[in-house]
Short mmCIF file of C-alpha atoms and ligand atoms in Angstrom, two decimals:
data_model
loop_
_atom_site.label_atom_id
_atom_site.label_comp_id
_atom_site.label_asym_id
_atom_site.label_seq_id
_atom_site.Cartn_x
_atom_site.Cartn_y
_atom_site.Cartn_z
CA MET K 28 -62.55 -16.98 -3.69
CA GLN K 29 -62.03 -17.24 -0.01
CA GLU K 30 -60.86 -20.79 -0.52
CA GLN K 31 -58.58 -19.76 -3.32
CA LEU K 32 -56.95 -17.29 -0.99
CA VAL K 33 -56.42 -19.91 1.70
CA ASP K 34 -54.98 -22.30 -0.89
CA LEU K 35 -52.69 -19.57 -2.09
CA GLN K 36 -51.34 -19.02 1.36
CA ASN K 37 -50.65 -22.73 1.86
CA GLN K 38 -48.96 -23.01 -1.51
CA ALA K 39 -46.80 -20.03 -0.72
CA LYS K 40 -45.78 -21.61 2.60
CA ASN K 41 -44.90 -24.86 0.80
CA ASP K 42 -42.92 -23.10 -1.87
CA LEU K 43 -41.04 -21.04 0.70
CA ALA K 44 -40.18 -24.16 2.66
CA LYS K 45 -38.56 -25.60 -0.47
CA ALA K 46 -36.64 -22.46 -1.42
CA LYS K 47 -32.95 -22.92 -0.64
CA SER K 48 -31.45 -19.59 -1.52
CA LEU K 49 -32.25 -15.91 -1.36
CA LYS K 50 -32.77 -15.99 -5.09
CA GLU K 51 -35.33 -18.79 -4.85
CA ILE K 52 -37.13 -17.07 -1.97
CA GLU K 53 -37.33 -13.91 -4.03
CA GLU K 54 -38.76 -15.88 -6.93
CA VAL K 55 -41.46 -17.32 -4.67
CA ARG K 56 -42.24 -13.87 -3.29
CA THR K 57 -42.71 -12.31 -6.72
CA SER K 58 -44.79 -15.22 -7.98
CA TYR K 59 -47.29 -14.51 -5.20
CA LEU K 60 -46.94 -10.86 -4.33
CA GLY K 61 -45.43 -9.40 -7.50
CA ARG K 62 -47.35 -7.17 -9.90
CA LYS K 63 -48.18 -10.18 -12.08
CA GLY K 64 -48.32 -12.52 -9.12
CA ALA K 65 -51.12 -14.83 -7.96
CA LEU K 66 -52.49 -12.46 -5.31
CA ASN K 67 -52.83 -9.60 -7.76
CA ASN K 68 -54.69 -11.86 -10.17
CA ILE K 69 -57.28 -12.48 -7.49
CA MET K 70 -57.44 -8.82 -6.48
CA LYS K 71 -58.20 -7.87 -10.07
CA ARG K 72 -61.48 -9.63 -9.75
CA ILE K 73 -62.55 -7.67 -6.66
CA PRO K 74 -64.29 -4.79 -8.55
CA GLY K 75 -66.87 -7.25 -9.95
CA LEU K 76 -67.92 -8.49 -6.50
CA SER K 77 -70.85 -7.51 -4.35
CA PRO K 78 -70.14 -4.83 -1.70
CA GLU K 79 -70.00 -7.33 1.20
CA GLN K 80 -67.80 -9.72 -0.75
CA LYS K 81 -65.57 -6.83 -1.75
CA ALA K 82 -65.02 -5.90 1.90
CA LEU K 83 -64.42 -9.48 2.97
CA ILE K 84 -62.11 -10.51 0.15
CA GLY K 85 -60.26 -7.18 0.26
CA LYS K 86 -59.55 -7.65 3.94
CA LEU K 87 -58.49 -11.27 3.49
CA ALA K 88 -56.24 -10.40 0.58
CA ASN K 89 -54.49 -7.72 2.62
CA LYS K 90 -54.02 -10.07 5.54
CA LEU K 91 -52.65 -12.67 3.17
CA LYS K 92 -50.16 -10.24 1.77
CA VAL K 93 -48.88 -9.37 5.23
CA GLU K 94 -48.63 -13.03 6.16
CA ILE K 95 -46.79 -14.08 3.02
CA ASP K 96 -44.38 -11.20 3.59
CA ARG K 97 -43.78 -12.45 7.11
CA ASP K 98 -43.28 -16.02 5.86
CA VAL K 99 -40.75 -14.70 3.38
CA GLU K 100 -38.84 -12.97 6.18
CA GLU K 101 -38.86 -16.15 8.19
CA ALA K 102 -37.69 -18.23 5.26
CA ILE K 103 -34.75 -15.83 4.84
CA LYS K 104 -33.87 -16.12 8.51
CA ARG K 105 -33.77 -19.90 8.17
CA LEU K 106 -31.17 -19.68 5.40
CA ASP K 107 -27.52 -20.01 6.30
CA LEU K 108 -26.52 -16.59 5.04
CA THR K 109 -22.81 -17.17 5.50
CA SER K 110 -22.78 -19.62 2.62
CA GLU K 111 -25.30 -17.62 0.67
CA VAL K 112 -23.43 -14.36 0.54
CA PRO K 113 -20.75 -13.96 -2.10
CA LEU K 114 -17.27 -13.79 -0.58
CA VAL K 115 -15.98 -10.25 -0.81
CA MET K 116 -12.33 -11.23 -1.09
CA LYS K 117 -13.12 -13.23 -4.20
CA GLY K 118 -13.95 -9.98 -5.88
CA GLU K 119 -17.67 -10.71 -6.25
CA LYS K 120 -20.34 -8.12 -5.81
CA THR K 121 -22.41 -7.73 -2.66
CA THR K 122 -25.14 -5.37 -3.71
CA ALA K 123 -28.69 -5.84 -2.50
CA GLN K 124 -29.58 -7.22 -5.95
CA ASP K 125 -26.99 -9.98 -5.71
CA THR K 126 -28.34 -11.05 -2.36
CA GLY K 127 -31.93 -11.27 -3.50
CA GLY K 128 -33.01 -7.80 -2.47
CA VAL K 129 -31.63 -8.13 1.05
CA PHE K 130 -28.97 -5.82 2.33
CA ASP K 131 -27.16 -7.53 5.16
CA LEU K 132 -25.52 -5.00 7.43
CA THR K 133 -23.54 -7.69 9.20
CA LEU K 134 -21.53 -8.53 6.08
CA PRO K 135 -17.84 -7.61 6.20
CA GLY K 136 -17.01 -4.49 4.22
CA LYS K 137 -15.18 -4.66 0.92
CA ARG K 138 -11.59 -4.99 1.97
CA LYS K 139 -9.02 -3.40 -0.31
CA PRO K 140 -5.48 -4.77 -0.09
CA TYR K 141 -3.09 -2.30 1.56
CA GLY K 142 -0.48 -0.75 -0.68
CA HIS K 143 3.06 0.09 0.36
CA LEU K 144 6.00 2.12 -0.81
CA HIS K 145 7.92 1.02 -3.89
CA PRO K 146 11.14 -0.88 -3.02
CA ILE K 147 13.22 1.93 -4.54
CA THR K 148 11.46 4.50 -2.35
CA GLN K 149 12.00 2.22 0.64
CA THR K 150 15.74 2.06 -0.10
CA ILE K 151 15.95 5.83 -0.53
CA ASN K 152 14.14 6.34 2.76
CA GLU K 153 16.47 3.97 4.55
CA ILE K 154 19.58 5.62 3.10
CA LYS K 155 18.21 9.02 4.07
CA ARG K 156 17.66 7.74 7.60
CA ILE K 157 21.23 6.42 7.85
CA PHE K 158 22.84 9.61 6.55
CA CYS K 159 20.63 11.73 8.77
CA MET K 160 22.06 9.80 11.73
CA LEU K 161 25.52 10.69 10.42
CA GLY K 162 24.57 14.37 10.40
CA PHE K 163 23.76 14.87 6.70
CA ALA K 164 20.89 17.06 5.48
CA VAL K 165 18.67 15.94 2.58
CA GLU K 166 18.56 18.25 -0.45
CA TYR K 167 16.82 18.11 -3.81
CA GLY K 168 17.48 19.58 -7.23
CA PRO K 169 15.65 19.76 -10.57
CA GLU K 170 15.54 16.85 -13.00
CA VAL K 171 15.54 19.19 -15.99
CA GLU K 172 18.91 20.83 -15.58
CA GLN K 173 21.22 23.33 -17.21
CA GLU K 174 24.36 22.03 -18.92
CA TYR K 175 26.31 24.21 -16.52
CA TYR K 176 25.21 22.28 -13.43
CA ASN K 177 25.39 18.85 -15.02
CA PHE K 178 28.85 19.35 -16.56
CA ASP K 179 30.70 22.69 -16.53
CA ALA K 180 30.59 23.47 -12.83
CA LEU K 181 31.49 19.85 -12.13
CA ASN K 182 34.74 20.24 -14.04
CA VAL K 183 33.56 18.00 -16.89
CA PRO K 184 35.44 19.23 -19.98
CA GLN K 185 33.62 19.99 -23.23
CA GLU K 186 35.16 16.95 -24.95
CA HIS K 187 34.23 14.46 -22.20
CA PRO K 188 32.37 11.44 -23.62
CA SER K 189 29.53 11.78 -21.08
CA ARG K 190 28.59 15.05 -22.82
CA GLU K 191 27.92 13.28 -26.13
CA ASP K 192 24.37 13.03 -27.45
CA PHE K 193 24.31 9.29 -26.91
CA ASP K 194 25.13 9.65 -23.21
CA THR K 195 22.81 12.50 -22.24
CA PHE K 196 19.23 13.43 -23.11
CA TYR K 197 19.40 16.99 -24.44
CA LEU K 198 16.42 19.32 -24.54
CA ASP K 199 16.25 22.80 -26.11
CA ASN K 200 18.02 25.92 -24.79
CA LYS K 201 21.03 24.17 -23.24
CA LEU K 202 18.72 22.21 -21.00
CA LEU K 203 18.99 18.48 -20.43
CA LEU K 204 17.64 15.68 -18.27
CA ARG K 205 20.29 15.44 -15.57
CA SER K 206 22.52 12.39 -15.97
CA GLN K 207 23.76 12.51 -12.37
CA THR K 208 22.66 13.92 -9.02
CA SER K 209 26.09 15.57 -8.58
CA THR K 210 24.31 18.65 -9.95
CA VAL K 211 22.77 19.20 -6.52
CA GLN K 212 26.23 19.63 -4.89
CA ILE K 213 26.79 22.69 -7.03
CA ARG K 214 23.36 24.17 -6.41
CA ILE K 215 23.73 23.79 -2.64
CA MET K 216 27.30 25.11 -2.50
CA GLU K 217 26.21 28.15 -4.50
CA LYS K 218 23.65 28.90 -1.82
CA LYS K 219 25.46 27.91 1.37
CA LYS K 220 28.80 28.58 2.95
CA PRO K 221 30.74 25.66 4.51
CA PRO K 222 30.35 23.54 6.53
CA VAL K 223 28.14 21.50 4.20
CA ARG K 224 26.98 17.98 4.86
CA MET K 225 24.26 16.84 2.48
CA ILE K 226 22.87 14.01 0.47
CA ALA K 227 20.69 14.44 -2.63
CA PRO K 228 18.45 11.57 -3.75
CA GLY K 229 16.70 11.67 -7.10
CA LYS K 230 16.09 10.41 -10.60
CA VAL K 231 18.73 10.56 -13.32
CA PHE K 232 18.38 9.88 -17.03
CA ARG K 233 20.67 8.30 -19.63
CA PRO K 234 19.93 7.10 -23.15
CA ASP K 235 21.32 3.62 -22.42
CA THR K 236 19.97 0.57 -24.15
CA VAL K 237 17.68 -1.04 -21.63
CA ASP K 238 18.80 -4.45 -20.39
CA ALA K 239 19.06 -6.37 -17.09
CA ARG K 240 21.56 -3.83 -15.73
CA HIS K 241 20.59 -0.61 -17.50
CA ALA K 242 17.50 1.58 -17.53
CA SER K 243 17.06 4.98 -19.15
CA MET K 244 15.90 6.35 -15.80
CA PHE K 245 17.28 5.28 -12.45
CA HIS K 246 17.97 6.74 -9.01
CA GLN K 247 21.13 8.05 -7.44
CA ILE K 248 22.07 9.51 -4.11
CA GLU K 249 24.77 12.11 -4.13
CA GLY K 250 26.69 12.93 -0.97
CA LEU K 251 28.88 15.90 -0.11
CA MET K 252 30.78 17.03 2.94
CA VAL K 253 32.85 20.22 2.95
CA ASP K 254 34.64 21.86 5.83
CA GLU K 255 38.12 22.82 6.94
CA GLU K 256 40.34 19.74 7.23
CA VAL K 257 37.99 17.15 5.77
CA SER K 258 40.16 14.27 4.57
CA PHE K 259 39.93 10.94 2.77
CA ARG K 260 39.83 9.39 6.23
CA ASP K 261 36.44 11.04 6.84
CA LEU K 262 35.20 9.74 3.50
CA LYS K 263 36.23 6.20 4.45
CA PHE K 264 34.65 6.50 7.87
CA VAL K 265 31.32 7.79 6.55
CA LEU K 266 31.05 5.23 3.76
CA THR K 267 32.14 2.33 5.96
CA SER K 268 29.63 3.34 8.62
CA PHE K 269 26.91 3.55 6.00
CA SER K 270 27.77 0.12 4.61
CA GLU K 271 27.81 -1.46 8.06
CA ILE K 272 24.38 -0.10 8.86
CA TYR K 273 22.85 -0.81 5.46
CA PHE K 274 24.42 -4.20 4.68
CA GLY K 275 25.58 -5.38 8.11
CA GLN K 276 28.89 -5.72 9.90
CA ASP K 277 30.09 -8.73 7.91
CA ILE K 278 30.29 -6.87 4.63
CA LYS K 279 33.77 -5.67 3.64
CA MET K 280 34.42 -2.52 1.66
CA ARG K 281 37.33 -1.75 -0.64
CA PHE K 282 38.46 1.43 -2.41
CA ARG K 283 39.96 1.20 -5.90
CA PRO K 284 41.69 4.19 -7.51
CA SER K 285 39.57 5.66 -10.29
CA PHE K 286 38.84 8.89 -12.10
CA PHE K 287 35.96 11.39 -11.98
CA PRO K 288 36.30 14.94 -13.30
CA PHE K 289 34.86 16.44 -10.10
CA THR K 290 37.03 14.58 -7.56
CA GLU K 291 40.78 14.16 -7.11
CA PRO K 292 41.81 11.63 -5.96
CA SER K 293 38.82 9.48 -6.93
CA ALA K 294 37.85 5.96 -6.01
CA GLU K 295 35.39 3.32 -6.99
CA VAL K 296 34.05 1.57 -3.96
CA ASP K 297 33.17 -2.11 -3.87
CA ILE K 298 31.54 -4.21 -1.20
CA SER K 299 32.05 -7.92 -0.73
CA CYS K 300 29.25 -9.70 -2.59
CA SER K 301 26.32 -10.19 -0.25
CA ILE K 302 24.62 -12.65 -2.59
CA CYS K 303 27.34 -15.33 -2.53
CA ASN K 304 29.23 -14.25 0.62
CA ALA K 305 32.15 -13.22 -1.60
CA LYS K 306 32.56 -16.79 -2.88
CA GLY K 307 31.84 -15.75 -6.47
CA CYS K 308 28.55 -15.71 -8.39
CA SER K 309 27.03 -14.21 -11.54
CA VAL K 310 26.07 -10.98 -9.73
CA CYS K 311 29.69 -10.24 -8.78
CA SER K 312 31.07 -11.75 -12.02
CA TYR K 313 32.76 -14.39 -9.88
CA SER K 314 35.08 -11.82 -8.31
CA GLY K 315 33.49 -11.69 -4.85
CA TRP K 316 33.20 -7.87 -5.10
CA VAL K 317 30.49 -5.56 -6.42
CA GLU K 318 30.92 -1.90 -7.23
CA VAL K 319 28.38 0.20 -5.34
CA LEU K 320 29.53 3.79 -5.63
CA GLY K 321 31.98 6.37 -6.87
CA ALA K 322 33.66 8.82 -4.53
CA GLY K 323 36.60 11.11 -4.01
CA MET K 324 37.93 14.39 -2.66
CA VAL K 325 36.21 17.39 -4.26
CA ASP K 326 38.37 18.84 -7.06
CA PRO K 327 39.60 22.41 -6.34
CA ASN K 328 38.11 23.48 -9.71
CA VAL K 329 34.64 22.62 -8.40
CA PHE K 330 35.22 24.77 -5.31
CA GLU K 331 36.33 27.62 -7.54
CA ALA K 332 33.16 27.31 -9.65
CA VAL K 333 31.00 27.84 -6.57
CA GLY K 334 33.22 30.49 -4.96
CA TYR K 335 34.68 28.40 -2.13
CA ASP K 336 38.33 28.97 -1.27
CA PRO K 337 40.14 25.70 -2.20
CA GLU K 338 43.05 26.68 0.06
CA LYS K 339 40.78 26.84 3.06
CA TYR K 340 38.23 24.09 2.43
CA THR K 341 38.44 20.46 1.51
CA GLY K 342 35.64 18.00 1.06
CA PHE K 343 34.56 14.63 -0.19
CA ALA K 344 31.75 13.60 -2.48
CA PHE K 345 30.20 10.29 -3.43
CA GLY K 346 27.44 9.03 -5.67
CA LEU K 347 25.62 5.76 -5.26
CA GLY K 348 23.11 3.90 -7.38
CA VAL K 349 19.88 3.14 -5.55
CA GLU K 350 18.74 0.32 -7.86
CA ARG K 351 22.11 -1.36 -7.55
CA LEU K 352 21.96 -1.29 -3.75
CA THR K 353 18.40 -2.61 -3.72
CA MET K 354 19.28 -5.41 -6.15
CA LEU K 355 22.25 -6.45 -4.02
CA ARG K 356 20.26 -6.45 -0.85
CA TYR K 357 17.46 -8.62 -2.17
CA GLY K 358 19.33 -10.65 -4.78
CA ILE K 359 17.38 -9.16 -7.70
CA ASP K 360 19.07 -9.79 -11.01
CA ASP K 361 17.12 -7.55 -13.40
CA ILE K 362 16.72 -3.77 -12.99
CA ARG K 363 13.68 -3.74 -15.30
CA LEU K 364 11.60 -5.45 -12.62
CA PHE K 365 11.51 -2.18 -10.66
CA PHE K 366 9.75 -0.32 -13.45
CA GLU K 367 7.27 -2.83 -14.83
CA ASN K 368 4.71 -2.22 -12.12
CA ASP K 369 4.06 -5.92 -11.76
CA ILE K 370 2.21 -6.42 -8.48
CA ARG K 371 3.54 -9.97 -8.15
CA PHE K 372 7.05 -8.50 -7.90
CA LEU K 373 6.28 -5.34 -5.94
CA SER K 374 4.15 -7.04 -3.30
CA GLN K 375 7.19 -8.99 -2.08
CA PHE K 376 8.78 -5.93 -0.45
N1 DAH Y 186 28.15 11.26 -10.65
C1 DAH Y 186 28.80 9.99 -10.77
C2 DAH Y 186 28.05 9.12 -11.76
O1 DAH Y 186 26.94 9.41 -12.08
C3 DAH Y 186 28.86 9.30 -9.44
C4 DAH Y 186 29.85 9.97 -8.55
C5 DAH Y 186 31.16 9.54 -8.53
C6 DAH Y 186 29.47 11.03 -7.74
C7 DAH Y 186 32.09 10.15 -7.74
C8 DAH Y 186 30.41 11.64 -6.95
C9 DAH Y 186 31.71 11.18 -6.95
O2 DAH Y 186 30.11 12.65 -6.15
O3 DAH Y 186 32.63 11.79 -6.14
O4 DAH Y 186 28.59 8.13 -12.20
#
């Protein structure tokens, strides 16, 4: 039996020398030291031995166990663990089981990729920053809104097409999902006396058929400035300054006469197409210009609705589309990309 034990130790050494991975080393270890392993098979025979033999073999067996354990440790040290350990970034597991029962403290931790803000949130943050520099406060209003704030107080007549069911999401009790952030102008003017200088970013909702340019939810930023002697000149200055900071000095801006119920006079504002340098492309419909916002001088009826004296105060308002600005800046041609949550798209920003 003594000889058997010595043989066992030599065999174990040989087997360990041949083992090339943690898994193989572990297999060798269990074949000798495991519950059904070779050493245990010998130990089982100990009870039938004479007392002296028992003591001798018992001692030897214990020594053997310690030595095989030590050989196992050494065999592991000889392995090149860097190639042995599964690479964390490949998404494989690194539990003690996977590494053959060994927990290697020196392994790098599981690294999770950093996230970042959604491109739309980034644009909103940047626009907020620019208007804050121009002295505007940031205000917010509810997305579920009363008809009064979305239409009536904004001088939108009952028969206006935007009030139709197919242009606005109606809820019960004269509530609706706001179709514009102009609602926030009214809420702020109700609460504050002039001077007012604010922007209001937020989501708006319209039952449009979804396509490359339309989504049923998108983001707007409303702007409002009211004081004594505010003129169209101030509107032009503020919007031109914004455009120069957001798009750069080379971008031109133009004002086209237009109509909005809450402003008079009103304008639609275009910038020279940043995608094609105003040479003409599909984004600007080969005109060299892209519409980015609506604006105008606040209609006296709106001031009356909020209790401001239209003889004393004047003001301008504007509303811009956040998705549109983001698309122009990065040359994105489909609004749906913002809402599909596709990491391959989002990770580019
Ligand atoms: N609320 C308008 C819209 O959703 C945008 C707008 C145009 C806002 C002109 C304004 C404005 O404040 O003066 O289309």
